[in-house]
Amino acid sequence: MKTKPSGVSGTGGSGGDVCSSERYPGATIVTADPKGVDAGPHFMDGDHAIAEGGLAAGCRFFAGYPITPSTEAAERFAERAPEVGAMFIQMEDELASIAALIGGAWGGQKCMTVTCGPGFSLMTENLGLACMTETPMVIANVQRGGPSTGLPTLTAQQDMMQARYGPHGDNMIIALCPDSPQECFDLTVEAFNLSEYYRVPVIILTDETVGHMHEKVVIPPADQIKILPRNNYSGPKESCRPYKFDSQGGHPMVRAGDGYNFHITGLTHNEKGYPVMTAEQNVKVVTHLMEKINGNADKIIRLEENEIDGADVVVVSYGITSRIAVKAIQDARKEGIKVGSLRLITIWPFCEKRIRKLAPKVKAFVVPEINYGQMVKEVERCAGGVKVISVNHCGGAVHDPDVILAAIRKANQ
Amino acid sequence: MSTDIEKFKAGSPMSSTLRMDRMPHIWCPGCGIGSEVNSFAEAVKRSGIDPKKVVVVSGIGCTGRVAGYVNFDSIHTTHGRAIPVATGIKLANPELTVVVFSGEGDLAGIGGNHLIHAARRNMDLVVICNNNFTYGMTGGQLTPTTPGSAMASTTPYGNYEYPFSLPFLMDACGATYIARWTSLHSRNVTQSIEEALLRKGFSFIEIISPCPTLYLRRNRLGDGVDQLQNYQDNSILKHGADTRETAIDYQGKIVVGKFVEKNKPTYLEASDKCSVKLVGDDYQLYGKTIPEREAEEKAEKERIAARRAAMQAEPEEAAAEPKKAAAPKAAVKKAPAKPAAASKTAKKAPAKAKPVKKAAVKAKPAKKAATKAVVKAPAKKAATKATVKKAAPKAAKTKVVAKAVKKAAPKATAKAKAAPKKTRK
């Protein structure tokens, strides 16, 4: 868990060494392939930055299906694919898009797709398969208002829980939440690194506002972008195991065509990948799937904190809402209220420990979000009875900062 | 029993292509899937393709379990999604030969959208569709191909929907290779799969197959062997048939053969062409230029041809294989590899009368088929019936098959010759 007092604005919060051997024990860390890195300053929207982040991270396979407000990312990737030497395919639907990513990943490529709510609902099917088969991939959900077809295409943060609990059965993913086009780029690179290390789908939970917002995005030169290359097994065939149920990350993938004759299934399986449908085996598999993420939460989670020490009120926010909250926080400080800001860069796994530690020191938490109250439930769960004020706001627009300010005042009473 | 299985595993001629550590398999006696898997494994061997470069993808259902038994890289996916997963593998590593092996409910029902679009794109995949008119694993429900009036657990008063004719559907979608056989036509199945493995583009092979446990029992159609008899009596061989005329009525005629074989650029070829236009000759996919990839492909083709040649040059060794397998097979009634072994014996040693009879009924997976073969002796039956051409007097019909086989693969003359010999017996 990193703290970075980089000003309340939060933009560029992914500073520091986010790709280190401390964070990814045992991993090979290399610099990016310059072919995919369009280095330099750009004026681009969040969607385009996601596509660029993927290319920079070494993603060479994109399967997608158009859906506003995420389509621009697919378009960008399609446009760039020939010059980078990547493959882009528009599939027949989102069910197929994510299925193709599973195939692409076992075929040896880093893979990504983008979508929003309705498409994400379809993807939850094979999101489950990807979790079960421990297939690395990155999915960006550029959220719009729901439910169903909902609000095409006004902003929302309504899929926070779906990202975590969408697929049936116990499973665990990692989700990151950028607050700016710059962070869309940075966090997409990070998403690939986490995905490769933990062999898990990583979801970028951004929203229509960030996706469509144009800002300055600086893409660093390739030698300053650190990435985890695909780790393919290359040992003897007899000891080849596609899985290892030890609640840790860092295990190699097996690549199709390398002669290991692997078997992959969505059924409960043993380390060879063969189906073993017993209660005992399910304990091993599910425990591993959950604990490789939850047990390493300290290494995975990144937060941006501002003036937390001595704060009476802490505003917990994420994505575009954290930037709206800045105005409210500044106004509250002018009124003499001691307000701290905690911005969730990593949404899942949730920063449970941090909230539990803060709770006894504050009067209240304020949780603004563009939904009917989702992440606030997590904050409440960890706040241990400390007051938690939800500033919920259904989809379609960002908050009015005054509403958040009112909640901060109330929290300070 | 377990010791018998171990003996069988040790002696099986399929041990290089099937995962013996996963046997016994889950398929019922009399089911067609086992023999199809044998045909597939045989086809891979014969094709000369590097087994390391073969990937098998299945969906969900009885046929969906195929991926778990073949000794290649294999993925058992979610229901209906085998084709998009296969698409991902193929596009991620174009040098792989990707085979989708699944059932009609998986491919044409829940996965129908993927099936039609993969065909439309001419995605370079081999799709093998086991069509047994039923959802077997869930207990015998209606599928998109269940013929009119047939009973299914969800049409307890008879089916009143219109079924798909899969060859017609695939033709309309632009598939560049379409064949249909029944599980009686084990050798033709092998032949078709072999052809499909060696060609580029979307290949669709439908295999009509018995589900004795559910479809046959519920419709009081006897067991696997009875259904093979039905295939024998009702199959009409018609290469190049108009796919509009391939519909299957309840226990009616089944048009079989290779209906479509044509060439057009695959998805990858078309995508390459477009990118070259844009980027120029130094266009690379995954770091390889087109000439580099073409050179690799050419080298691989030569290796394949060499392997094929080597295989054809060693017929004696190949013939010895089934003999080796014969001993444990005889001891183990449930030997899943029986049909293949039987048909092999028949082919390589046409002089032996007994195996030949078995081979006539052959193609049937488990012991049931083989044991009943003697009793039913369908070859004889057919011969006595030999009045009308349509009833497929065995000899006449198989001549056509032989011709067809020759036409289909002029290179494989040795095999084509073997075929009529065996069937005439």
Short mmCIF file of C-alpha atoms in Angstrom, two decimals, chain A residues 35 60-61 78-79 81-93 95-109 111 125-126 128-129 133 237 254-267 272 274-275 277, chain B residues 16 19 21-22 51-55 65 67-69 71-79 81 83-93 95-96 110 113-115 117-118 120-121 123 267-268 271-272 275 278-279 282-287:
data_model
loop_
_atom_site.label_atom_id
_atom_site.label_comp_id
_atom_site.label_asym_id
_atom_site.label_seq_id
_atom_site.Cartn_x
_atom_site.Cartn_y
_atom_site.Cartn_z
CA LYS A 35 6.95 -0.88 -31.20
CA ARG A 60 -0.98 -7.78 -29.18
CA PHE A 61 -4.46 -9.26 -29.30
CA ALA A 78 -7.83 -1.42 -34.67
CA GLU A 79 -6.17 1.60 -36.19
CA ALA A 81 -2.77 -2.83 -34.90
CA PRO A 82 -1.18 -3.10 -38.37
CA GLU A 83 1.76 -0.82 -37.59
CA VAL A 84 2.38 -2.43 -34.23
CA GLY A 85 1.98 -5.96 -35.59
CA ALA A 86 -0.97 -6.76 -33.38
CA MET A 87 -4.21 -8.56 -34.12
CA PHE A 88 -7.57 -6.87 -33.82
CA ILE A 89 -10.82 -8.68 -34.41
CA GLN A 90 -14.35 -7.44 -33.99
CA MET A 91 -16.26 -10.43 -32.73
CA GLU A 92 -19.96 -11.16 -33.10
CA ASP A 93 -20.78 -10.28 -29.49
CA LEU A 95 -19.60 -13.48 -25.24
CA ALA A 96 -17.29 -14.21 -28.13
CA SER A 97 -14.94 -11.31 -27.41
CA ILE A 98 -13.93 -12.55 -24.01
CA ALA A 99 -13.90 -16.17 -25.18
CA ALA A 100 -11.42 -15.15 -27.88
CA LEU A 101 -9.25 -13.54 -25.20
CA ILE A 102 -9.10 -16.84 -23.33
CA GLY A 103 -8.02 -18.56 -26.54
CA GLY A 104 -5.60 -15.77 -27.35
CA ALA A 105 -4.02 -15.90 -23.89
CA TRP A 106 -3.39 -19.66 -24.04
CA GLY A 107 -2.23 -19.13 -27.60
CA GLY A 108 0.56 -17.02 -26.13
CA GLN A 109 -0.54 -13.40 -26.45
CA CYS A 111 -5.03 -9.91 -24.61
CA GLU A 125 -19.95 -15.79 -18.31
CA ASN A 126 -16.40 -16.26 -19.50
CA GLY A 128 -15.85 -16.85 -14.62
CA LEU A 129 -14.05 -19.24 -16.96
CA THR A 133 -8.70 -21.33 -15.70
CA LYS A 237 7.10 -32.17 -20.00
CA VAL A 254 1.67 -23.01 -20.64
CA ARG A 255 1.51 -21.98 -24.27
CA ALA A 256 -0.39 -23.90 -26.92
CA GLY A 257 1.94 -25.39 -29.51
CA ASP A 258 4.89 -25.81 -27.13
CA GLY A 259 4.32 -29.55 -26.94
CA TYR A 260 3.11 -29.85 -23.36
CA ASN A 261 -0.35 -31.14 -24.33
CA PHE A 262 -2.01 -29.13 -21.59
CA HIS A 263 -5.63 -29.48 -20.67
CA ILE A 264 -7.67 -26.55 -19.45
CA THR A 265 -11.21 -26.81 -18.16
CA GLY A 266 -13.79 -24.76 -16.32
CA LEU A 267 -14.52 -27.84 -14.23
CA LYS A 272 -2.56 -31.08 -14.30
CA TYR A 274 -7.76 -32.61 -15.42
CA PRO A 275 -11.29 -32.53 -14.04
CA MET A 277 -14.99 -33.05 -9.26
CA SER B 16 0.04 -41.45 -28.44
CA ARG B 19 -4.86 -39.51 -22.85
CA ASP B 21 -4.44 -41.60 -17.94
CA ARG B 22 -7.97 -40.25 -18.38
CA PRO B 51 0.76 -33.26 -32.99
CA LYS B 52 2.37 -30.50 -30.95
CA LYS B 53 0.71 -27.98 -33.20
CA VAL B 54 -2.80 -29.37 -32.83
CA VAL B 55 -5.18 -27.75 -30.37
CA ARG B 65 -15.68 -33.86 -23.04
CA ALA B 67 -11.03 -32.17 -25.26
CA GLY B 68 -10.27 -34.00 -22.04
CA TYR B 69 -9.40 -37.30 -23.73
CA ASN B 71 -3.53 -36.04 -26.09
CA PHE B 72 -3.06 -32.59 -27.61
CA ASP B 73 -3.24 -29.11 -26.16
CA SER B 74 -6.91 -28.91 -25.30
CA ILE B 75 -9.39 -26.50 -23.80
CA HIS B 76 -12.78 -27.40 -22.39
CA THR B 77 -14.68 -24.13 -22.51
CA THR B 78 -18.08 -22.84 -21.47
CA HIS B 79 -21.28 -23.88 -23.20
CA ARG B 81 -18.06 -20.81 -26.71
CA ILE B 83 -15.54 -21.54 -31.54
CA PRO B 84 -14.61 -18.08 -30.25
CA VAL B 85 -12.00 -19.59 -27.96
CA ALA B 86 -10.62 -21.49 -30.95
CA THR B 87 -10.69 -18.28 -32.96
CA GLY B 88 -8.59 -16.62 -30.27
CA ILE B 89 -6.02 -19.42 -30.32
CA LYS B 90 -5.77 -19.46 -34.08
CA LEU B 91 -5.34 -15.71 -34.33
CA ALA B 92 -2.88 -15.61 -31.44
CA ASN B 93 -0.70 -18.26 -33.07
CA GLU B 95 0.79 -21.79 -37.05
CA LEU B 96 -1.48 -23.95 -34.90
CA ILE B 110 -26.21 -21.90 -27.59
CA ASN B 113 -24.02 -17.17 -33.42
CA HIS B 114 -20.36 -18.06 -33.18
CA LEU B 115 -20.76 -20.92 -35.65
CA HIS B 117 -19.79 -15.94 -37.91
CA ALA B 118 -16.74 -18.18 -37.91
CA ARG B 120 -18.73 -16.23 -42.55
CA ARG B 121 -15.19 -15.08 -41.77
CA MET B 123 -11.81 -18.59 -39.95
CA TYR B 267 -9.71 -14.34 -42.19
CA LEU B 268 -5.98 -14.18 -41.55
CA SER B 271 -6.36 -9.37 -42.72
CA ASP B 272 -2.74 -9.74 -43.86
CA SER B 275 -2.37 -4.66 -43.51
CA LEU B 278 -1.44 -0.15 -45.41
CA VAL B 279 1.99 -0.76 -43.91
CA ASP B 282 7.60 -4.98 -43.95
CA TYR B 283 4.25 -5.52 -42.23
CA GLN B 284 4.70 -7.91 -39.33
CA LEU B 285 2.23 -9.83 -37.26
CA TYR B 286 3.68 -10.73 -33.85
CA GLY B 287 7.08 -9.76 -35.16
#
